[in-house]
mmCIF file of C-alpha atoms and ligand atoms in Angstrom:
data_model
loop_
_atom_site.group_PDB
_atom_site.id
_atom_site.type_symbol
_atom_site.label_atom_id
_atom_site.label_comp_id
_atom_site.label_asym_id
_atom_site.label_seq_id
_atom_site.Cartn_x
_atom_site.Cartn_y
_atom_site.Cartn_z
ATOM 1 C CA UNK A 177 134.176 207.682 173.769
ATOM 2 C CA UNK A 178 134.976 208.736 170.144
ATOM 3 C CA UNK A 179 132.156 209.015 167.566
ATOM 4 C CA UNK A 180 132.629 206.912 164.477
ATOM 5 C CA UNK A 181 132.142 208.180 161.479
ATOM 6 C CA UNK A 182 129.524 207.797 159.428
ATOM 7 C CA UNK A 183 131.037 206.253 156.467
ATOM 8 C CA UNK A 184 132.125 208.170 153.166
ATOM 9 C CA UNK A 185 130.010 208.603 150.760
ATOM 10 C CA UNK A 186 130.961 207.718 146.957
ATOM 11 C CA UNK A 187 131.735 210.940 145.507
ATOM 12 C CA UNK A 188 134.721 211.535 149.247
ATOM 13 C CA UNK A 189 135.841 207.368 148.328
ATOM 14 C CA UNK A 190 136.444 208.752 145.079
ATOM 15 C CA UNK A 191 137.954 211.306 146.060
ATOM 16 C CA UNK A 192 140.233 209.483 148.437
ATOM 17 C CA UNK A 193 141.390 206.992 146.017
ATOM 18 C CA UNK A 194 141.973 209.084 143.158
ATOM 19 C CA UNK A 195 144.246 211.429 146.217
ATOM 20 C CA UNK A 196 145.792 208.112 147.372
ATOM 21 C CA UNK A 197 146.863 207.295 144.006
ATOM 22 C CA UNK A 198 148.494 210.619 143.631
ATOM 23 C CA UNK A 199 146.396 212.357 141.768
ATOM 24 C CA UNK A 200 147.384 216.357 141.239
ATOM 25 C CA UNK A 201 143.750 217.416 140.624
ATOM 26 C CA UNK A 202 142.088 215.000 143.476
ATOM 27 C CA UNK A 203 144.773 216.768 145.806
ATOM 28 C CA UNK A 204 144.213 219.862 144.499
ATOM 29 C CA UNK A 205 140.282 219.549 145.013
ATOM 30 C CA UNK A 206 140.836 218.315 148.280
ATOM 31 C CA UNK A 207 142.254 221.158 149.295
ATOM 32 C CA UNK A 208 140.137 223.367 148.053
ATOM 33 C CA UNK A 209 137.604 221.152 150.556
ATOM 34 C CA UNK A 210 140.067 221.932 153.241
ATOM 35 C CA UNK A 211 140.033 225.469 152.967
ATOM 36 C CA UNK A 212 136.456 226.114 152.197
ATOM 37 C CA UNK A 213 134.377 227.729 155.120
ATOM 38 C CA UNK A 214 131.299 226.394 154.305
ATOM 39 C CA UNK A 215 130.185 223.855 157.687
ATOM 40 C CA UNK A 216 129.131 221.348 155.004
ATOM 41 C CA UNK A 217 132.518 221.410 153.299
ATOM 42 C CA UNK A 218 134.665 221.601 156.469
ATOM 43 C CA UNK A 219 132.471 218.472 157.684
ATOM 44 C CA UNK A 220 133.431 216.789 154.742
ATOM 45 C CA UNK A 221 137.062 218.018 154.698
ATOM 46 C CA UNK A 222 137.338 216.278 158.388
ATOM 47 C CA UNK A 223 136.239 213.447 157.261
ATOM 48 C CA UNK A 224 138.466 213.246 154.032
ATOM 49 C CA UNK A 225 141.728 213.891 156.769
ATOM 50 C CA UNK A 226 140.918 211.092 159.147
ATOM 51 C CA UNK A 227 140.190 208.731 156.669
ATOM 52 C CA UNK A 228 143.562 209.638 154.865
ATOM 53 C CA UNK A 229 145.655 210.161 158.080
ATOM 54 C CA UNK A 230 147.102 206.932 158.295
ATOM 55 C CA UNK A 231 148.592 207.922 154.831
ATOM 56 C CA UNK A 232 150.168 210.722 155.755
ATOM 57 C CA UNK A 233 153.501 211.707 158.321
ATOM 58 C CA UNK A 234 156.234 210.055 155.954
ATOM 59 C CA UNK A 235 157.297 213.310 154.380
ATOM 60 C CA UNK A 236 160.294 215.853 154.984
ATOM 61 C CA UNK A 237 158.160 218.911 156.238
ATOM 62 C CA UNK A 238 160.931 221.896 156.105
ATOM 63 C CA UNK A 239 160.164 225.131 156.687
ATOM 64 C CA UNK A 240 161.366 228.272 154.830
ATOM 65 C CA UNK A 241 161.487 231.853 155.616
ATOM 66 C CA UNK A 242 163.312 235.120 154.715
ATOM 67 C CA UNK A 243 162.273 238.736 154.001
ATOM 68 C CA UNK A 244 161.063 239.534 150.917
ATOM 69 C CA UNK A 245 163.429 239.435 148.206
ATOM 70 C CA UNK A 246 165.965 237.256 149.680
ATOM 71 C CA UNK A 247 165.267 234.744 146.892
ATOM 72 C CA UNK A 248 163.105 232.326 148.586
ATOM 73 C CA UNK A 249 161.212 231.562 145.412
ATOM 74 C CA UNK A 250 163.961 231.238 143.116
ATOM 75 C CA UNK A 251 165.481 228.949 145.860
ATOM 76 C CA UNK A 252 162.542 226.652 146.139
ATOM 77 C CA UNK A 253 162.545 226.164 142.047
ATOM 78 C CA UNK A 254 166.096 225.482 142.324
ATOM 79 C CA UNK A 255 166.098 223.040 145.331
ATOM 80 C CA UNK A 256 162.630 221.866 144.158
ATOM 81 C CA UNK A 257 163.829 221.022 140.823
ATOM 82 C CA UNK A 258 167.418 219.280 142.478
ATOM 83 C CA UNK A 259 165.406 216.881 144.505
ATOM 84 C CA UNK A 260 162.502 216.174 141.569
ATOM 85 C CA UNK A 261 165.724 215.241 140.075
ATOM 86 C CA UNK A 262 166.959 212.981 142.398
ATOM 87 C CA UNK A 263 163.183 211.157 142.336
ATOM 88 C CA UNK A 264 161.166 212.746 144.752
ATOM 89 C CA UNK A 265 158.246 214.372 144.739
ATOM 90 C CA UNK A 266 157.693 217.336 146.225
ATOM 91 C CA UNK A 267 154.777 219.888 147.285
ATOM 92 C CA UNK A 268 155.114 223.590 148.329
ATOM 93 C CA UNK A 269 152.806 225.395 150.493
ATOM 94 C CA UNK A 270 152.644 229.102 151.863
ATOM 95 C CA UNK A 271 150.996 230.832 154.783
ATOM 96 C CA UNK A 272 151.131 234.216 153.497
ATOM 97 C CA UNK A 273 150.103 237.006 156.547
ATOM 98 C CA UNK A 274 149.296 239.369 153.730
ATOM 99 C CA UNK A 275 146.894 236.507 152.568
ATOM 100 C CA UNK A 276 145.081 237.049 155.369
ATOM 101 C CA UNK A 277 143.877 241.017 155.112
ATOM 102 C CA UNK A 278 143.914 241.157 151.036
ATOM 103 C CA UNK A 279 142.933 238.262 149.979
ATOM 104 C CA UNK A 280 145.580 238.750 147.379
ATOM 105 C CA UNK A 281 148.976 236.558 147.893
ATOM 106 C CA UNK A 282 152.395 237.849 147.958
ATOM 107 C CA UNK A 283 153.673 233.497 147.704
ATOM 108 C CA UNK A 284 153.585 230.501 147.031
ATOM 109 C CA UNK A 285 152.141 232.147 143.948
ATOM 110 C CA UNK A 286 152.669 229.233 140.624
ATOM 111 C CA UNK A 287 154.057 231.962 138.616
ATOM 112 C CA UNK A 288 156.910 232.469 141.183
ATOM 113 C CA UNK A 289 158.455 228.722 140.250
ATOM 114 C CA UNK A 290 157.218 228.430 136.915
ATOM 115 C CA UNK A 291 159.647 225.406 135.896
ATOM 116 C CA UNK A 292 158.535 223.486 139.158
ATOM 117 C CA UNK A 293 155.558 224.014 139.368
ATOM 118 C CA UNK A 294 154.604 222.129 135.891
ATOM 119 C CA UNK A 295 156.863 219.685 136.890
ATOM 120 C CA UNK A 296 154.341 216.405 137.008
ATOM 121 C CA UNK A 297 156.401 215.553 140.271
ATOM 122 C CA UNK A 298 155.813 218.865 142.009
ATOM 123 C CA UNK A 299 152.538 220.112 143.632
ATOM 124 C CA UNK A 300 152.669 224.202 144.036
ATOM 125 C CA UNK A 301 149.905 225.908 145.810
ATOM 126 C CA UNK A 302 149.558 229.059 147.092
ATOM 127 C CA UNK A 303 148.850 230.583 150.409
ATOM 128 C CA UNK A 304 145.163 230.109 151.644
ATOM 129 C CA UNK A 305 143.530 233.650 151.502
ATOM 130 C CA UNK A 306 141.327 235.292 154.475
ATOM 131 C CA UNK A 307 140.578 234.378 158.070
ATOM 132 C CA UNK A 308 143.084 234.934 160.939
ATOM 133 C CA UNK A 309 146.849 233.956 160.856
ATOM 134 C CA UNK A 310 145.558 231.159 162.861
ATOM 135 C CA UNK A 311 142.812 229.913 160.112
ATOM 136 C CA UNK A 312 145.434 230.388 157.016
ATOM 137 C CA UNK A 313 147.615 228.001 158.852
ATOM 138 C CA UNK A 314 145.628 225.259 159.892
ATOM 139 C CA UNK A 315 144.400 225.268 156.468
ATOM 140 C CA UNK A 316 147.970 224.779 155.200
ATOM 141 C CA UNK A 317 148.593 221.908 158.269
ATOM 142 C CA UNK A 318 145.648 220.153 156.778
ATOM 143 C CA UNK A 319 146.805 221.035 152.960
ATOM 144 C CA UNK A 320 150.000 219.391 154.108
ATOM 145 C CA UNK A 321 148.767 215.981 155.208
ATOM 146 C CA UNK A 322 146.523 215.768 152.248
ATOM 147 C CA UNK A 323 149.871 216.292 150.376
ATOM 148 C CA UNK A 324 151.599 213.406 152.102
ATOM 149 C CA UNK A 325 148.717 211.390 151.357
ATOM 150 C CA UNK A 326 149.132 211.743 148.102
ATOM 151 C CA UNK A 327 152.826 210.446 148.105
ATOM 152 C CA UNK A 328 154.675 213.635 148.251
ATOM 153 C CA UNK A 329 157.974 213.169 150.507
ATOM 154 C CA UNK A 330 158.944 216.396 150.718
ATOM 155 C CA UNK A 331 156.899 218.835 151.773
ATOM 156 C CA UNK A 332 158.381 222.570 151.809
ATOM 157 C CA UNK A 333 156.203 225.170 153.661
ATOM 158 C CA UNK A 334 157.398 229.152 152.682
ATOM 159 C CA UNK A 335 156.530 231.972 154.524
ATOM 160 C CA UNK A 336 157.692 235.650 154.650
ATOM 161 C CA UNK A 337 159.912 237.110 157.406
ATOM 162 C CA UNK A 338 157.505 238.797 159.874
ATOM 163 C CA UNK A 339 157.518 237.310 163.116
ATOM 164 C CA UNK A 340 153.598 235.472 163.572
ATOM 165 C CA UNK A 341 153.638 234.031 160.193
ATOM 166 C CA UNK A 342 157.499 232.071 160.872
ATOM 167 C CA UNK A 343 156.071 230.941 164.233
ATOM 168 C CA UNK A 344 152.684 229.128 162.469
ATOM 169 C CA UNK A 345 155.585 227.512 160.067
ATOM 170 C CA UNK A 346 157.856 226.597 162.585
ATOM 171 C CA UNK A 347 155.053 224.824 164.244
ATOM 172 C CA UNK A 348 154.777 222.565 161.571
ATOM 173 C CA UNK A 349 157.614 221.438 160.254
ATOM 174 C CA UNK A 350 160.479 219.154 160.961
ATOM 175 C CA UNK A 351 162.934 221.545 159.995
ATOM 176 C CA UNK A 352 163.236 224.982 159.739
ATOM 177 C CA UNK A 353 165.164 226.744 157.124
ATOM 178 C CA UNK A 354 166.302 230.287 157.722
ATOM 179 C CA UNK A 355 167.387 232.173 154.409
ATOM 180 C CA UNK A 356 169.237 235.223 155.335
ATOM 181 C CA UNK A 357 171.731 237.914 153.110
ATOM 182 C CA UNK A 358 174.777 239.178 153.550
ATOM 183 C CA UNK A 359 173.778 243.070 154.652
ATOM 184 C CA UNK A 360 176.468 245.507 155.475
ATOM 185 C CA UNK A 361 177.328 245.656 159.471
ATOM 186 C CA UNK A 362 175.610 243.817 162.440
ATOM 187 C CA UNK A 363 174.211 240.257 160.342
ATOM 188 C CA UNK A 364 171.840 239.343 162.551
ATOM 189 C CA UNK A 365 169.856 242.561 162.886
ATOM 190 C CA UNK A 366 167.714 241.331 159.865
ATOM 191 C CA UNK A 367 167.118 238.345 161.527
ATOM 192 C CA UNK A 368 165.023 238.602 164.192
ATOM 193 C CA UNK A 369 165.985 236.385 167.815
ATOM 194 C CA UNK A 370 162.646 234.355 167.693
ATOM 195 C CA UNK A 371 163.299 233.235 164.655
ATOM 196 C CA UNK A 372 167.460 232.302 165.185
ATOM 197 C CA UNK A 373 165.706 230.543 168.294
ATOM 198 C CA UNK A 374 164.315 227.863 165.820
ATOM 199 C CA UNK A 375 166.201 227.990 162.865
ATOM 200 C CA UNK A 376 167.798 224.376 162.220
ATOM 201 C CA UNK A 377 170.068 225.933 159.741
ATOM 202 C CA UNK A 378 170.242 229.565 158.556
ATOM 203 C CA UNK A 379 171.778 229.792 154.834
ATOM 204 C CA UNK A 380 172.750 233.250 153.467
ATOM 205 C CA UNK A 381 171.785 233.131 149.889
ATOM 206 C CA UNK A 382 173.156 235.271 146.944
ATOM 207 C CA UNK A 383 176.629 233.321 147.563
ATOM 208 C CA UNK A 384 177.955 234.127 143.857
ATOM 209 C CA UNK A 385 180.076 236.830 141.997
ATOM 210 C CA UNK A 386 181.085 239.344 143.983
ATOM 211 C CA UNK A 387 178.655 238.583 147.028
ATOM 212 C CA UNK A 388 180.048 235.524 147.448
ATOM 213 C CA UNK A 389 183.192 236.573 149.973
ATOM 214 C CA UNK A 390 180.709 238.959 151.487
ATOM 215 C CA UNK A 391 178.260 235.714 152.227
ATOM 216 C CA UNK A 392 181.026 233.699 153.525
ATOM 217 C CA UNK A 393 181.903 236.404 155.775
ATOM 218 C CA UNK A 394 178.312 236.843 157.297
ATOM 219 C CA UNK A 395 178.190 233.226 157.581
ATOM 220 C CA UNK A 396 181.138 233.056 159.788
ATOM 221 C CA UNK A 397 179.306 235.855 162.016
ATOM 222 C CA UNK A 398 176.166 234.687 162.438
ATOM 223 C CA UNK A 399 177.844 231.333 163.431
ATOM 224 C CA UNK A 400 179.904 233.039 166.007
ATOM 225 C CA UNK A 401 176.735 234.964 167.165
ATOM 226 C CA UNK A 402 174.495 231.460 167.279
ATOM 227 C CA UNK A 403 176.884 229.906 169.239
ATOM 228 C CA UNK A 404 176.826 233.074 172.017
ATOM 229 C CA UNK A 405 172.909 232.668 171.757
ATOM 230 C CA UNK A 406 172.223 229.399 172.025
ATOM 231 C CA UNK A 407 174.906 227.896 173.601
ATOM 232 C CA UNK A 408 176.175 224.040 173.203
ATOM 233 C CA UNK A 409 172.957 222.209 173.969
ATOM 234 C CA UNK A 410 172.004 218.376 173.669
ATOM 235 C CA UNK A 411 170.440 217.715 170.141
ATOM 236 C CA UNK A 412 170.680 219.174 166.994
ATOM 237 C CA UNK A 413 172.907 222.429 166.410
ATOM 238 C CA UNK A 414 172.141 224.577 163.713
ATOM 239 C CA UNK A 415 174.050 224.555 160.444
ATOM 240 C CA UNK A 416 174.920 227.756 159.223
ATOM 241 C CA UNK A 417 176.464 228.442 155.572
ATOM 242 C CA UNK A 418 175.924 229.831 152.017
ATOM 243 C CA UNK A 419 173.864 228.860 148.809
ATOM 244 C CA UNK A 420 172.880 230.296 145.682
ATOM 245 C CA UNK A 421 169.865 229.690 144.382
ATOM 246 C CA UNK A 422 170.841 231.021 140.880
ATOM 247 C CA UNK A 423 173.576 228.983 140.478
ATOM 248 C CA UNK A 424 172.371 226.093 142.601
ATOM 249 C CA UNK A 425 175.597 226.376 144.958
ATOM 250 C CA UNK A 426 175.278 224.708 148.250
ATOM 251 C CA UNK A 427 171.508 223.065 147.720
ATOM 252 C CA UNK A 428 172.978 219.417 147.674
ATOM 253 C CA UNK A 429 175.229 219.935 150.525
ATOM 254 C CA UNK A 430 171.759 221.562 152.441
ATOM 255 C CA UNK A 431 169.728 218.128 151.212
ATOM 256 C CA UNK A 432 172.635 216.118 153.128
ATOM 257 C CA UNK A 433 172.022 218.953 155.927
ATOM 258 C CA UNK A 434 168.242 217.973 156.045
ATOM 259 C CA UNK A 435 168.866 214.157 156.071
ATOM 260 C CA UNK A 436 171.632 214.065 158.858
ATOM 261 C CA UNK A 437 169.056 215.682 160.901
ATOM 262 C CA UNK A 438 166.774 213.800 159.934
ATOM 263 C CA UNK A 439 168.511 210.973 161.408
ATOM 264 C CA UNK A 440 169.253 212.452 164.275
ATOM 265 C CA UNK A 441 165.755 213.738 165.103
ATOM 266 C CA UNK A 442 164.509 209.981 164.703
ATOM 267 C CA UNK A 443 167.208 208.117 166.193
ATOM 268 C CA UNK A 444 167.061 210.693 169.362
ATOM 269 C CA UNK A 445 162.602 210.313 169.577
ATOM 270 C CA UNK A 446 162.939 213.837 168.798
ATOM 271 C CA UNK A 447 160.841 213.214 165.288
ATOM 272 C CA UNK A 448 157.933 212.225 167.228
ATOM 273 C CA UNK A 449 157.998 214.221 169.942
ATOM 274 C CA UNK A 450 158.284 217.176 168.300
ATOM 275 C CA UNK A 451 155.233 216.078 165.877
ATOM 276 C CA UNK A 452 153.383 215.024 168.887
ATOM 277 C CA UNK A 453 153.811 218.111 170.842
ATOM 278 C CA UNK A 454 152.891 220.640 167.480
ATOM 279 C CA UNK A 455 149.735 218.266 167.129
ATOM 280 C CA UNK A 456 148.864 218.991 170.460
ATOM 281 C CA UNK A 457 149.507 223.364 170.082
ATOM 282 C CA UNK A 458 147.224 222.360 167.092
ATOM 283 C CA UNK A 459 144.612 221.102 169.073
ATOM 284 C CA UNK A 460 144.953 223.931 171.935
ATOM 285 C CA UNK A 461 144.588 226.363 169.490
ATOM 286 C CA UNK A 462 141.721 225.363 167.100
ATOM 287 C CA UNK A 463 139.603 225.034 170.599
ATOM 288 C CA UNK A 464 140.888 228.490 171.248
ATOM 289 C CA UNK A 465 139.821 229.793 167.956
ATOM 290 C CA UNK A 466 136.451 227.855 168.188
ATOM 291 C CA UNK A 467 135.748 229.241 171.395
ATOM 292 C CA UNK A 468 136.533 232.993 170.315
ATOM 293 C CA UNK A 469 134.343 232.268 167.289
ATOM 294 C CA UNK A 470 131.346 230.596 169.117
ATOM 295 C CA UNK A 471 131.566 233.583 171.462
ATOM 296 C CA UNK A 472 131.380 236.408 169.299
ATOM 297 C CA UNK A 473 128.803 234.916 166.866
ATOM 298 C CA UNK A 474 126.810 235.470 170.182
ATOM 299 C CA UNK A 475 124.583 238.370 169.568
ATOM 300 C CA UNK A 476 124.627 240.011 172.967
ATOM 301 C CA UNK A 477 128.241 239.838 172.466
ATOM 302 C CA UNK A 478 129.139 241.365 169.151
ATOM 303 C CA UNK A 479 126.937 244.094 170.043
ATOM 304 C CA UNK A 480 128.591 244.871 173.729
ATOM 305 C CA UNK A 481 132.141 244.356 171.818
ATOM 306 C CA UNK A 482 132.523 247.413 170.188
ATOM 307 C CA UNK A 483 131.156 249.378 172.902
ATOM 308 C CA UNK A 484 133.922 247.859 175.183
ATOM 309 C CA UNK A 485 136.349 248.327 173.163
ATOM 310 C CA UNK A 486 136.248 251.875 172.687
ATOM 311 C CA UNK A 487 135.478 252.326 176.487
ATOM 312 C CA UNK A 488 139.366 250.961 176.460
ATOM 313 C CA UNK A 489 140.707 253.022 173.597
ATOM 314 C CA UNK A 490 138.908 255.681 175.754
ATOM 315 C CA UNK A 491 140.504 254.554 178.862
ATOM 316 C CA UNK A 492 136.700 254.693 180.632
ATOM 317 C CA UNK A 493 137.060 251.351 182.129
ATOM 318 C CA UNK A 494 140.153 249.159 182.780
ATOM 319 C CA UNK A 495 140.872 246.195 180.298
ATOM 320 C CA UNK A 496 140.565 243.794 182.905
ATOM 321 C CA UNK A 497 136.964 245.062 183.907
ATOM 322 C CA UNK A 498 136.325 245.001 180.048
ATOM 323 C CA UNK A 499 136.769 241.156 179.468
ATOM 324 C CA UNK A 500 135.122 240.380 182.698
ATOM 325 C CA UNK A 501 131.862 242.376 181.887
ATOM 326 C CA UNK A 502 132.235 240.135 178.193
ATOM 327 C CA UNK A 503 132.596 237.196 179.773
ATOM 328 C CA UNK A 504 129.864 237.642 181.956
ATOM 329 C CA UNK A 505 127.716 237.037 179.323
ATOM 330 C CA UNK A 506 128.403 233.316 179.029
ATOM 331 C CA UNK A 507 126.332 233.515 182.608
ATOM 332 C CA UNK A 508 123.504 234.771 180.682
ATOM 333 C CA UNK A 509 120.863 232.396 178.348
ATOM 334 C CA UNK A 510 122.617 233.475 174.468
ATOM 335 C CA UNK A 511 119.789 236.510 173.303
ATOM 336 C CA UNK A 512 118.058 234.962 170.330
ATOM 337 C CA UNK A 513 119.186 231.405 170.783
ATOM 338 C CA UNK A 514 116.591 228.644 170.347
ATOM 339 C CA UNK A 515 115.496 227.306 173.659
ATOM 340 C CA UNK A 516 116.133 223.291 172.346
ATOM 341 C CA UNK A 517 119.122 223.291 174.408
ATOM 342 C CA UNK A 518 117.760 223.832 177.743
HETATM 343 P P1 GDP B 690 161.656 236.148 147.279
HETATM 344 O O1 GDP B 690 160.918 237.448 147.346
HETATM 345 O O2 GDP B 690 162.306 235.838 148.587
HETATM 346 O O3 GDP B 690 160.849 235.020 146.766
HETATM 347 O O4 GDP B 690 162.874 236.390 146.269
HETATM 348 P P2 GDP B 690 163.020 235.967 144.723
HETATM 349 O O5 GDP B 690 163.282 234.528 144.597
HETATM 350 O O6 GDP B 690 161.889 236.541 143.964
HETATM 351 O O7 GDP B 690 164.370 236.721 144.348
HETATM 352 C C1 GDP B 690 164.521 238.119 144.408
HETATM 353 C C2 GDP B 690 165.608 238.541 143.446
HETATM 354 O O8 GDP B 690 166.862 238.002 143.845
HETATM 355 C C3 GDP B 690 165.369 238.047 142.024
HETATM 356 O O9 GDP B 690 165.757 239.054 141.129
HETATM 357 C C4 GDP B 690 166.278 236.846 141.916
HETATM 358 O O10 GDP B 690 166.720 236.611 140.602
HETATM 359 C C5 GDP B 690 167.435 237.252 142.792
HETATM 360 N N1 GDP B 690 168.119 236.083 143.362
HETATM 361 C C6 GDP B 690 167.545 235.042 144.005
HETATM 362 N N2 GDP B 690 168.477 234.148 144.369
HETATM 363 C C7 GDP B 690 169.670 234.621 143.961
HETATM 364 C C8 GDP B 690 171.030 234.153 144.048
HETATM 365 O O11 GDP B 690 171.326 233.088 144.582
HETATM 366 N N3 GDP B 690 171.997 234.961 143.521
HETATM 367 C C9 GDP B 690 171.714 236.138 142.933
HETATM 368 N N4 GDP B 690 172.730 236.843 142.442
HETATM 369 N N5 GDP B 690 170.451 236.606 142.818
HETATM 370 C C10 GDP B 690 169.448 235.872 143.327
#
């Protein structure tokens, strides 16, 4: 059986109304609670999310990616701006991989989309800083609900284009939005298989002056190329064509894009499979990360860990023998653990 929870205390009710009501700053400070690593605050962050999760799930959740310079940012302000226009209200979050050494963020930075992001429809926040990949982005999962709790319907998560970081994204969003430029030669060399592999629609941006003919030409490749790759399958095939975010070519025809598949995802069950089965990767994964953690906070462990690890680099012992000598710890009583457990 499930635990209940104890209930909420005044100061989290607060906090959930105010977020409820759609409240920038209660959002913002609950994510803030979300990404803190203090155990109190991650307590209090869990309980914020299940109180609010049968608030959240309504939203558009659409990845985007591209390399650097591409124009993902001004493409968000552009599209962002289109669809606050329209009447929605819309939130951008980033897992940034370079977040995760530097602490310093390369996106989702609020100077990137100034206009949008003092738009009083828009929520901007950048990347989560520090941890593992796999920290940054379950911080920006939970950042995301929290955001369709607070009555934002579209929900656009950016990344950068190298390779871990797409494959967080792509694991949760609804749709995944590949922005790609016209190069010289072979157009999908940029753009790495993986990523073509879950790309709902790949739009090469820049699509003005003279780059325009050279967009519509890479278009046409990469569609040819798609095609050969992924063959005609059941389900949704990806769209491929031009935009440009400076002129704000193509980004209605890309909303009607998102919508029709949209409708297709939900008429087909594929909505809610496809959320079901990233909530359960989710799941996998945190226990993975737990364990990991748990394990090397051991101290018999993070002192035998180094000393294995250069026996590898040294070739001294094979990996194999490495992480079974590790392991064998969890046979031993923890050194320096309290004996209450026993
Ligand atoms: P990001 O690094 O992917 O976020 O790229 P930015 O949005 O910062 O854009 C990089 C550069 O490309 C900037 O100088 C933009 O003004 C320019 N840029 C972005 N989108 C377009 C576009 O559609 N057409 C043209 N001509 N330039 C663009």
């Amino acid at each position: 059986m499930l635990e209940p929870w104890t209930p909420v205390d005044a100061e989290l009710a607060a906090l959930r109304a105010r977020l409820l009501e759609g409240e920038r700053r209660a959002l913002a400070k609950a994510i803030t609670l979300v990404e803190s690593t203090l155990p109190a605050h991650q307590e209090r962050a869990q309980r914020l999310l299940s109180e609010l999760l049968p608030f959240a799930g309504k939203a558009r959740r659409i990845g985007v990616t591209g390399v650097p310079g591409v124009g993902k940012s001004t493409f968000i302000e552009a599209f962002g701006l289109m669809l606050v226009e329209a009447g929605h209200r819309i939130a951008v979050l980033a897992v940034d991989p370079s977040s995760v050494r530097s602490r310093g963020s390369i996106l989702g930075d609020k100077t990137r989309m100034p206009r949008l992001a003092v738009h009083e429809a828009a929520f901007v926040r950048p990347s989560p800083s520090g941890g593992s990949l796999g920290g940054v982005a379950r911080r920006t999962r939970e950042a995301l609900l929290l955001c369709e709790a607070a009555g934002y319907d579209v929900v656009l998560v950016e990344t950068v284009g190298v390779g871990q970081s797409e494959v967080a994204v792509a694991g949760m969003v609804d749709f995944f939005l590949m922005l790609g430029l016209a190069g010289g030669g072979d157009e999908l060399q940029g753009i790495k298989r993986g990523i073509l592999e879950v790309a709902d629609a790949v739009m090469f941006n820049k699509a003005d002056g003279d780059n325009r003919v050279r967009a519509e030409r890479a278009a046409a490749e990469a569609r040819a190329a798609l095609r050969l790759l992924r063959g005609r399958g059941q389900g949704w095939e990806p769209v491929v064509g031009t935009v440009s975010a400076l002129e704000g070519r193509g980004l209605a025809a890309l909303w009607e894009v998102v919508e029709a598949h949209r409708e297709q995802q939900q008429a087909s069950g594929r909505l809610d499979a496809q959320r079901a089965a990233q909530r359960r990767t989710w799941f996998e994964e945190a226990l993975n990360d737990g364990l990991r953690e748990a394990f090397e906070a051991r101290a018999d462990v993070a002192r035998l860990l180094p000393e294995l690890r250069r026996a590898v680099d040294e070739q001294r012992i094979t990996p194999t023998e490495a992480a079974r000598r590790a392991l064998a710890l969890l046979h031993a009583p923890p050194v320096g653990a309290s004996a209450s457990s026993g």
